Short mmCIF file of C-alpha atoms in Angstrom, two decimals:
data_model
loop_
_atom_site.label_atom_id
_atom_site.label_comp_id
_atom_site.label_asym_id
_atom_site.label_seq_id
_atom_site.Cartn_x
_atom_site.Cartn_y
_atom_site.Cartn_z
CA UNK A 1 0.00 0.00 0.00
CA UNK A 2 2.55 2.44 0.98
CA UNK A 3 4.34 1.49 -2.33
CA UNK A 4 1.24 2.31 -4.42
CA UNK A 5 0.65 5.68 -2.64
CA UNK A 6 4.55 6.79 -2.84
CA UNK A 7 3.81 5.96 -6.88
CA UNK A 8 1.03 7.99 -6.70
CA UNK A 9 2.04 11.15 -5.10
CA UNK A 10 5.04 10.79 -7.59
CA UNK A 11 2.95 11.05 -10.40
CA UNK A 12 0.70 13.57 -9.07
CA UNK A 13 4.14 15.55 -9.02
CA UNK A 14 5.15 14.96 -12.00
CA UNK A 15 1.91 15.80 -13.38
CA UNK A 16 1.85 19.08 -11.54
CA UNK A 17 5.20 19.94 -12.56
CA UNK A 18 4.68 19.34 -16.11
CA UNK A 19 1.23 21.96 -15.93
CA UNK A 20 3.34 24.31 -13.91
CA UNK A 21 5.78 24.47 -16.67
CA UNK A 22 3.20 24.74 -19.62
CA UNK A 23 1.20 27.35 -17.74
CA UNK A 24 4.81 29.80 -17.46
CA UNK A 25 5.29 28.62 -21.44
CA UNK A 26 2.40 29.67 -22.38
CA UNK A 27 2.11 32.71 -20.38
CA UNK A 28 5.42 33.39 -22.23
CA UNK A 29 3.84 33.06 -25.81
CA UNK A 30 1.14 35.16 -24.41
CA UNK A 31 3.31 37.54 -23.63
CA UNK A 32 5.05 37.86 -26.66
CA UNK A 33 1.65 37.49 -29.03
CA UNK A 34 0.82 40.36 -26.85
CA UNK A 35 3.93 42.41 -27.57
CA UNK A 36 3.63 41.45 -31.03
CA UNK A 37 0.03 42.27 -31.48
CA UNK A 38 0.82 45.76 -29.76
CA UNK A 39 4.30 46.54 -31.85
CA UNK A 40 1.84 45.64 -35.22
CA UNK A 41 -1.12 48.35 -33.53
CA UNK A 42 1.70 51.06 -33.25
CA UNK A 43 3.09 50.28 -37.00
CA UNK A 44 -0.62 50.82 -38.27
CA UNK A 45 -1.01 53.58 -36.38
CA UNK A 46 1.76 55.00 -37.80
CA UNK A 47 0.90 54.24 -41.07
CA UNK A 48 -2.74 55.98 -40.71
CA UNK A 49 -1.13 59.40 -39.64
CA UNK A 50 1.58 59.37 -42.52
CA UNK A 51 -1.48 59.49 -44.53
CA UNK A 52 -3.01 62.41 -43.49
CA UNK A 53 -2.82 65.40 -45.80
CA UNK A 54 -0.93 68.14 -44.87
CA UNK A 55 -1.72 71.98 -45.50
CA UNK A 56 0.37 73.20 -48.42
CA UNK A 57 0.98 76.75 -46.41
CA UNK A 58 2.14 74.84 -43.72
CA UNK A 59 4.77 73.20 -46.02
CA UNK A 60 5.61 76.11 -47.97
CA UNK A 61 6.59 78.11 -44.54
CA UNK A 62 8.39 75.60 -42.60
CA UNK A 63 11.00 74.03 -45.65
CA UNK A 64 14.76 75.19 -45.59
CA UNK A 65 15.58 75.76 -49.51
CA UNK A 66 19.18 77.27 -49.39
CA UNK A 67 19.27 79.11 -52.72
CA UNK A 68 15.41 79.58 -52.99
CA UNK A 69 13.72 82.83 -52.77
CA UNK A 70 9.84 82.93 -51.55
CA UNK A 71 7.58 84.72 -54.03
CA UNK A 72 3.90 85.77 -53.66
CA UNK A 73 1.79 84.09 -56.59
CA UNK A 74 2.11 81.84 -59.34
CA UNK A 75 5.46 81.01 -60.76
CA UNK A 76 6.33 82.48 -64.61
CA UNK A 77 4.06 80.97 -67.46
CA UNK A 78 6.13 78.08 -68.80
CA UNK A 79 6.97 77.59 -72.67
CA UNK A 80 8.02 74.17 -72.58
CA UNK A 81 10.85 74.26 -74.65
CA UNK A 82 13.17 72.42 -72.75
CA UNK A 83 12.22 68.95 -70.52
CA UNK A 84 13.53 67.68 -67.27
CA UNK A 85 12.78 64.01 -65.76
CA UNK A 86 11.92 63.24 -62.67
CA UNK A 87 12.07 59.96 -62.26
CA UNK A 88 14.50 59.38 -60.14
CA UNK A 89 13.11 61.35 -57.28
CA UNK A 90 12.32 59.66 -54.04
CA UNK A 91 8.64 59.91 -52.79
CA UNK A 92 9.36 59.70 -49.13
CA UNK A 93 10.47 62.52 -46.77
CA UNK A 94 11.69 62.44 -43.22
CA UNK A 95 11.63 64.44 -40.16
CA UNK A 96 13.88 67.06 -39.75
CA UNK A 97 15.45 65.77 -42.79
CA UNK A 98 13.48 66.45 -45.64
CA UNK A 99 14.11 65.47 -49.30
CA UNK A 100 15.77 65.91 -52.77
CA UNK A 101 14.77 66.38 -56.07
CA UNK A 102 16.72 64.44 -58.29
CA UNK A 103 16.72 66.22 -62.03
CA UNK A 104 17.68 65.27 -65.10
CA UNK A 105 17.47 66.98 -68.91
CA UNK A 106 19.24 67.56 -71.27
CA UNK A 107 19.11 71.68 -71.24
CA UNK A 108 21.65 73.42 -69.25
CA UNK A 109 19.21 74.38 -66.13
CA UNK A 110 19.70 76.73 -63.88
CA UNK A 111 16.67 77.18 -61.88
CA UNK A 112 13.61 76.17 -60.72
CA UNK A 113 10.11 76.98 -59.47
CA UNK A 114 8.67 75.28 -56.67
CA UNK A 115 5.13 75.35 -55.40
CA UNK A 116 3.64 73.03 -52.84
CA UNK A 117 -0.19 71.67 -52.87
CA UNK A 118 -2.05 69.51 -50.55
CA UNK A 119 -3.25 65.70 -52.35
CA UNK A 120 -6.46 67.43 -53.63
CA UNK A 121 -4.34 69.75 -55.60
CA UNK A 122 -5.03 73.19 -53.05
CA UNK A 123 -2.18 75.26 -53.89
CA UNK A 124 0.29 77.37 -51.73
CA UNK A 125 -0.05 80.97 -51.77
CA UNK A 126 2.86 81.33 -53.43
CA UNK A 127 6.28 79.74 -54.96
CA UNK A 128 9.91 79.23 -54.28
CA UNK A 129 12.18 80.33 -57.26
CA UNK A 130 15.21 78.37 -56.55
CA UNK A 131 19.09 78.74 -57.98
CA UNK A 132 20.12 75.54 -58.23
CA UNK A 133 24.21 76.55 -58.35
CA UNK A 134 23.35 77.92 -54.40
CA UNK A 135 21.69 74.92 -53.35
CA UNK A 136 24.56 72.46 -54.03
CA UNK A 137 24.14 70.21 -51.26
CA UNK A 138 27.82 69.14 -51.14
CA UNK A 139 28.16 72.35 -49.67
CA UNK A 140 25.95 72.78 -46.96
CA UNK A 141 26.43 69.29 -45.33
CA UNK A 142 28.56 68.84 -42.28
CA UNK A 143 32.16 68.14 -43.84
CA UNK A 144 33.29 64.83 -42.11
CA UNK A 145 36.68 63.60 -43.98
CA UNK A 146 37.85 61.47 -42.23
CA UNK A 147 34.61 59.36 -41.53
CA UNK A 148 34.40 56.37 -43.49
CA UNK A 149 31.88 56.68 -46.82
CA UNK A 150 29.60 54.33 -45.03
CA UNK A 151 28.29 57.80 -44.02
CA UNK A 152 27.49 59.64 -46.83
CA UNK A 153 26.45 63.40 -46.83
CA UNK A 154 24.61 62.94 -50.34
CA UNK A 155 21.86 60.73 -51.46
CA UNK A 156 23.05 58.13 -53.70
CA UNK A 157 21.60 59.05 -56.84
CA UNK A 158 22.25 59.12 -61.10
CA UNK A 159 20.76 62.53 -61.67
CA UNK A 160 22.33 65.46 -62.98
CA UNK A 161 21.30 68.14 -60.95
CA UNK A 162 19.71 67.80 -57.40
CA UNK A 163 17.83 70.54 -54.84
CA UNK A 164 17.91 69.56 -51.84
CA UNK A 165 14.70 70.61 -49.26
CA UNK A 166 15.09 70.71 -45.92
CA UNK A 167 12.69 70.69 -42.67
CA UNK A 168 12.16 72.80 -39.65
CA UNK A 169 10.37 70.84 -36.83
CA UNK A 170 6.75 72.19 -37.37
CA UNK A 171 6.46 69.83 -40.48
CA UNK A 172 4.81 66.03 -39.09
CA UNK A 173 4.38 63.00 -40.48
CA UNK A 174 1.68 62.88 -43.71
CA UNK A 175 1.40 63.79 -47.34
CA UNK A 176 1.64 66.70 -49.72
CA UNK A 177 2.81 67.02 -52.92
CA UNK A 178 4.48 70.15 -54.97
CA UNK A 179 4.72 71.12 -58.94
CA UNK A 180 8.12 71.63 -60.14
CA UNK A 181 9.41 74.04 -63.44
CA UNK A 182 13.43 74.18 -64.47
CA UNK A 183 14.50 76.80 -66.13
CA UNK A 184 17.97 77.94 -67.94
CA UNK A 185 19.71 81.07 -68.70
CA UNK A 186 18.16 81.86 -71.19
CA UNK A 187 14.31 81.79 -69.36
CA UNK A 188 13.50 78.07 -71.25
CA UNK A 189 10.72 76.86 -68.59
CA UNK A 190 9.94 72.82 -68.42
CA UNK A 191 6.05 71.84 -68.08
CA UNK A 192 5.33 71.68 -64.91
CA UNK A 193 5.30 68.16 -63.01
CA UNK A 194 3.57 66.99 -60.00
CA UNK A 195 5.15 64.96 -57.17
CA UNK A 196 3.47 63.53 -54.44
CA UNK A 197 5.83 62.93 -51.03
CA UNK A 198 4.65 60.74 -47.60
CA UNK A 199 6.86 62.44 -44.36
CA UNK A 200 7.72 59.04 -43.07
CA UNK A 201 7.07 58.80 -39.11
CA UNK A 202 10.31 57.62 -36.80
CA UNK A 203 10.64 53.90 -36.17
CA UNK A 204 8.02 50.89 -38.46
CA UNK A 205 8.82 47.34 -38.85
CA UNK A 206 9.34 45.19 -36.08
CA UNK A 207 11.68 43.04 -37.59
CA UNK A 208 14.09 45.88 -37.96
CA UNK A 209 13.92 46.45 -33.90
CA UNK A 210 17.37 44.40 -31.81
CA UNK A 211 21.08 44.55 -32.18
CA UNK A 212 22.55 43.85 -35.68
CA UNK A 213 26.32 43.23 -36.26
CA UNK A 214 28.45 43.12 -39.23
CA UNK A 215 29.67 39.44 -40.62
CA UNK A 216 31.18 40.92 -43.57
CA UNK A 217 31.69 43.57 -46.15
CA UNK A 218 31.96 44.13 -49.78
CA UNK A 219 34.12 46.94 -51.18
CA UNK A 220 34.41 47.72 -54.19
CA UNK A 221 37.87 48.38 -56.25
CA UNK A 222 37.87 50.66 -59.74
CA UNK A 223 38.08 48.38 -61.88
CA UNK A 224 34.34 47.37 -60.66
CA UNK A 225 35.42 44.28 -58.57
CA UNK A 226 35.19 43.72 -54.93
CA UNK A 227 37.18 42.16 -52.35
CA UNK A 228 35.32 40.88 -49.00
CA UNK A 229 36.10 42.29 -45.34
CA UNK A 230 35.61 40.02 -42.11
CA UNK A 231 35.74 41.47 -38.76
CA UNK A 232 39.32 40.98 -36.74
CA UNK A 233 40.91 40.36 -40.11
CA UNK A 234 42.77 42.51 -42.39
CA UNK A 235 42.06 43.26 -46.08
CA UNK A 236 44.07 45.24 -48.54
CA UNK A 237 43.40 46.84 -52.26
CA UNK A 238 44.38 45.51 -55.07
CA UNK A 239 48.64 44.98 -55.13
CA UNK A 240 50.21 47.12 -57.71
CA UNK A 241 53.52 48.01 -58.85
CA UNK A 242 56.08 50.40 -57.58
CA UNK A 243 59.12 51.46 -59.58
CA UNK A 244 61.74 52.20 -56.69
CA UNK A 245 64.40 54.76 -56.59
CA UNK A 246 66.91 51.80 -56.93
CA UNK A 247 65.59 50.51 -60.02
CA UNK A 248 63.76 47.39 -58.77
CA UNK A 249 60.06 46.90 -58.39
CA UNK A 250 58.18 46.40 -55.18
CA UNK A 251 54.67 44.78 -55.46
CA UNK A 252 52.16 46.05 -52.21
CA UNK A 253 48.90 46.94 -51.72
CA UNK A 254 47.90 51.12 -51.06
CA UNK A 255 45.33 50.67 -48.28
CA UNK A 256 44.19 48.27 -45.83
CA UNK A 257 41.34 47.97 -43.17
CA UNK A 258 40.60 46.21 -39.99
CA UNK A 259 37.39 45.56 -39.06
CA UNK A 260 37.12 45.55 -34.92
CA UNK A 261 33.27 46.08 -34.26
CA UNK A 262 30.41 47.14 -36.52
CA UNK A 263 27.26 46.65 -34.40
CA UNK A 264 23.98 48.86 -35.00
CA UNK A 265 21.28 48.59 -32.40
CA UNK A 266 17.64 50.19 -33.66
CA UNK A 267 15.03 50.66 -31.08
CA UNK A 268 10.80 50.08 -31.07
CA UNK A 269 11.37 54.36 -30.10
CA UNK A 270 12.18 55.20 -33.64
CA UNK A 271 15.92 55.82 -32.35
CA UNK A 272 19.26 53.88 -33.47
CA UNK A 273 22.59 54.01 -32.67
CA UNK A 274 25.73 52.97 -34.85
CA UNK A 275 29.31 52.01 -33.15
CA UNK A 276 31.97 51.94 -35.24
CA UNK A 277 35.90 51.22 -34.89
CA UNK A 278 38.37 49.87 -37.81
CA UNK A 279 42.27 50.61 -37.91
CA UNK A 280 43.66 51.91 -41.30
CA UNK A 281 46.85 51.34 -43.15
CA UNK A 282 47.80 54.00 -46.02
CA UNK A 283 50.65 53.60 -48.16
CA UNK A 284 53.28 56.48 -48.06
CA UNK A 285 54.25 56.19 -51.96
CA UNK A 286 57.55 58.65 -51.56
CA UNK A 287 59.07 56.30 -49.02
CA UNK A 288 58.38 53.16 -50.07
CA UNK A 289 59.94 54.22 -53.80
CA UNK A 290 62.97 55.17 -51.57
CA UNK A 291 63.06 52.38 -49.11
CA UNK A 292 62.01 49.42 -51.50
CA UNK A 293 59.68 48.44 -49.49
CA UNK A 294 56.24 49.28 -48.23
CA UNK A 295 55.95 51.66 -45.91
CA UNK A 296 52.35 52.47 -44.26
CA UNK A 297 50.91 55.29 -42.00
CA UNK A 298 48.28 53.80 -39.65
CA UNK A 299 45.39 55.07 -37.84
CA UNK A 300 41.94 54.35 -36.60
CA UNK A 301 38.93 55.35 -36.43
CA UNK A 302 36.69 55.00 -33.88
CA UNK A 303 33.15 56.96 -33.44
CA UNK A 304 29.84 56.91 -32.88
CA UNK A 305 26.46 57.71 -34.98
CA UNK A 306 22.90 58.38 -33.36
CA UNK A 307 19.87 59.43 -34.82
CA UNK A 308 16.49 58.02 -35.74
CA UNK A 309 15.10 55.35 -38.49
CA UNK A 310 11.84 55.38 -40.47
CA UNK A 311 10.34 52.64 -42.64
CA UNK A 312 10.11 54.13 -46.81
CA UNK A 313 7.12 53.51 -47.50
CA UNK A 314 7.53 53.56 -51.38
CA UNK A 315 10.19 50.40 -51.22
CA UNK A 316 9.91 49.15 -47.53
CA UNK A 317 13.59 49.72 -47.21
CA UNK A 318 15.04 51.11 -43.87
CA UNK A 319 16.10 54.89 -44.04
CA UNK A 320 18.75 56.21 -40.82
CA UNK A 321 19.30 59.81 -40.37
CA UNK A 322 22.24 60.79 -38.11
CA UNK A 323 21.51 63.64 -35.91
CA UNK A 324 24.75 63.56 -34.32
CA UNK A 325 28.01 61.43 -34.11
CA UNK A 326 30.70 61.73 -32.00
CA UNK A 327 34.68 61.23 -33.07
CA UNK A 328 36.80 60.50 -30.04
CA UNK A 329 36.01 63.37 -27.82
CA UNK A 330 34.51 65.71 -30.91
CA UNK A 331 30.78 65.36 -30.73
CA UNK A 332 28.94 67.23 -33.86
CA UNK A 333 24.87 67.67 -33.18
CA UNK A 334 23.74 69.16 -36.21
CA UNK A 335 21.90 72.11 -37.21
CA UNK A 336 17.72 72.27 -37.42
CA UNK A 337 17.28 70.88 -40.99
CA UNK A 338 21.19 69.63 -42.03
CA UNK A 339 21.14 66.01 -40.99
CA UNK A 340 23.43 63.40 -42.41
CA UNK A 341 21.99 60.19 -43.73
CA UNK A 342 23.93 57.03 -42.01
CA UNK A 343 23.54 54.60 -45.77
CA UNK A 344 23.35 55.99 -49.30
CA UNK A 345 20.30 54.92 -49.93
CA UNK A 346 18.85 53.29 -47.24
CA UNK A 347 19.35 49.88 -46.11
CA UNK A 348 17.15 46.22 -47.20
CA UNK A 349 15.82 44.04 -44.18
CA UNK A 350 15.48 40.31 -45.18
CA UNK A 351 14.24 38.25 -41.80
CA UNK A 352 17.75 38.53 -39.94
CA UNK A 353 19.68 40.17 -42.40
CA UNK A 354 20.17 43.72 -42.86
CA UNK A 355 22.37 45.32 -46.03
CA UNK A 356 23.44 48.57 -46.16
CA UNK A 357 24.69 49.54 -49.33
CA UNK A 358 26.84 53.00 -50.40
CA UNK A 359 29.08 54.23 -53.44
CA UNK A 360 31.80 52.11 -52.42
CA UNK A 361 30.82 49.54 -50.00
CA UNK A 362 28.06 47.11 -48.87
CA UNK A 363 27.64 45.81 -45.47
CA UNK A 364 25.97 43.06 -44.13
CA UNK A 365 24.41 42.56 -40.95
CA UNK A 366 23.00 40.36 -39.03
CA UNK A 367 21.12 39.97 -35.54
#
């Protein structure tokens, strides 16, 4: 008897063990279908408030267009003798960022008119005549030599001319669109063309939310090849050949890069931040020719990017702008409506991967 009963209070254990441990599992899933089901509430949210029109008036007095002039009115009657395309112009804006029109033609342009409307086509009181020479945007961006290229202070892009429009913080998240002239010298106006831009709100998929570190990355040589980067290893350019002051030839390589730590971490908040620290070899050409043998100057590089991240909506790709970085003990914050962008052209998410890709390199992470 006392047999049987020991067997049974065993298996009345085990039995209550085994529910103890599905009722914490599935209080876990709970937990996480919760989280889940609350992260995918926010996104839609989001989503429904990007769509909301915004008042072209509103637009028209909070952009930053360095070059532009304001004008009361309509813009000059156009004669359409010379074209522009516009087709490589992104449809998505950003907070505190802004956007750029990418334009292309054939005519030597000079200018443009700019008027903003709301989605049903309610125009702005009046127009921004802008010279496109003054709004160079290689000029007004935060000049950061020695930072890597994986920060880029242009938007990767084919056209021939670009404007770049900037933000103040009374523009939110939501639609508008504007109608755009070019003009040249010699007052040749384009047809007007209508472009429609979503301001993107901070933060979007879930997938994009954790820690992400680099495995490996592709950069690319002149001659359109690329050699691959791992972390803790070193990788070199192509070798090429040195005539030395003693007549013989020395074969090296002209740069070389040492990945230590890549890691991005992107928050549900809409905020990310970026770590970064390589070493650098350059080759010093003069004494090498007069030595024989290669001779490098090292350094590193070690700093810091934070800023926020928005979903595009147009591709689904993940967009960073950098409000400030910091350089060893420099720390730049930047100026009301001159943010960097952290990738080219924003980055692709694919389950745990995420690839960042600029004019010269491509990185890949992964969570």
């Amino acid at each position: 008897m006392k047999v049987i009963f020991r067997n049974a209070l065993f298996t009345a254990l085990l039995i209550a063990a085994s529910c103890g441990k599905d009722t914490v599992e599935n209080s876990i899933d709970k937990l996480d279908q919760e989280k889940e089901q609350a992260q995918k509430e926010k996104v839609e949210a989001q989503e429904k408030v990007e769509q909301t029109p915004l008042d072209a008036n509103t637009v028209s007095a909070n952009v930053l267009i360095e070059g532009g002039t304001k004008n009361d009115g309509m813009p000059p009657t156009p004669n359409e003798a010379i074209a522009v395309d516009l087709s490589e112009t992104s449809k998505s804006a950003f907070l505190g960022e802004g956007f750029n029109i990418s334009l292309n033609s054939e005519a030597e342009i000079v200018g443009a008119y700019i008027q903003f409307k709301t989605s049903d086509g309610t125009r702005a009181d009046g127009y921004y005549d802008v010279n496109i020479n003054e709004n160079d945007i290689s000029g007004k961006k935060v000049s950061k030599a020695k930072k890597k290229s994986l920060f880029s202070n242009t938007f990767k892009t084919e056209a021939d001319r670009t404007i770049d429009v900037s933000f103040n913080t009374e523009i939110e998240p939501g639609t508008f669109c504007y109608e755009i002239c070019v003009y040249d010298a010699t007052g040749n106006i384009s047809a007007p063309t209508e472009v429609c831009i979503t301001v993107e709100n901070w933060g979007g998929s879930s997938e994009a939310i954790g820690e992400w570190t680099l495995v490996k990355e592709e950069i690319y040589e002149e001659d359109g090849s690329f050699r691959t980067a791992l972390p803790e290893e070193e990788s070199c350019d192509q070798v090429d050949s040195i005539s030395c002051d003693n007549g013989n030839t020395l074969q090296t390589a002209g740069n070389c890069i040492t990945i230590n730590q890549e890691n991005l971490t992107i928050y549900a908040d809409g905020t990310y931040i970026y770590e970064y620290d390589d070493d650098y070899k350059y080759l010093i050409t003069a004494d090498s020719k007069a030595n024989c043998e290669a001779v490098f100057s090292e350094n590193s590089l070690n700093l810091i990017s934070k800023g926020k991240w928005a979903t595009r909506t147009e591709d689904n790709s993940l967009v960073f702008i950098e409000f400030e970085y910091s350089e060893g003990d420099e720390l730049e914050v930047y100026e009301e409506g001159y943010t960097d962008r952290l990738f080219d052209d924003g980055a692709l998410l694919d389950g745990n991967s995420l690839i960042g890709s600029m004019d010269k390199y491509k990185i890949f992470l992964e969570k």
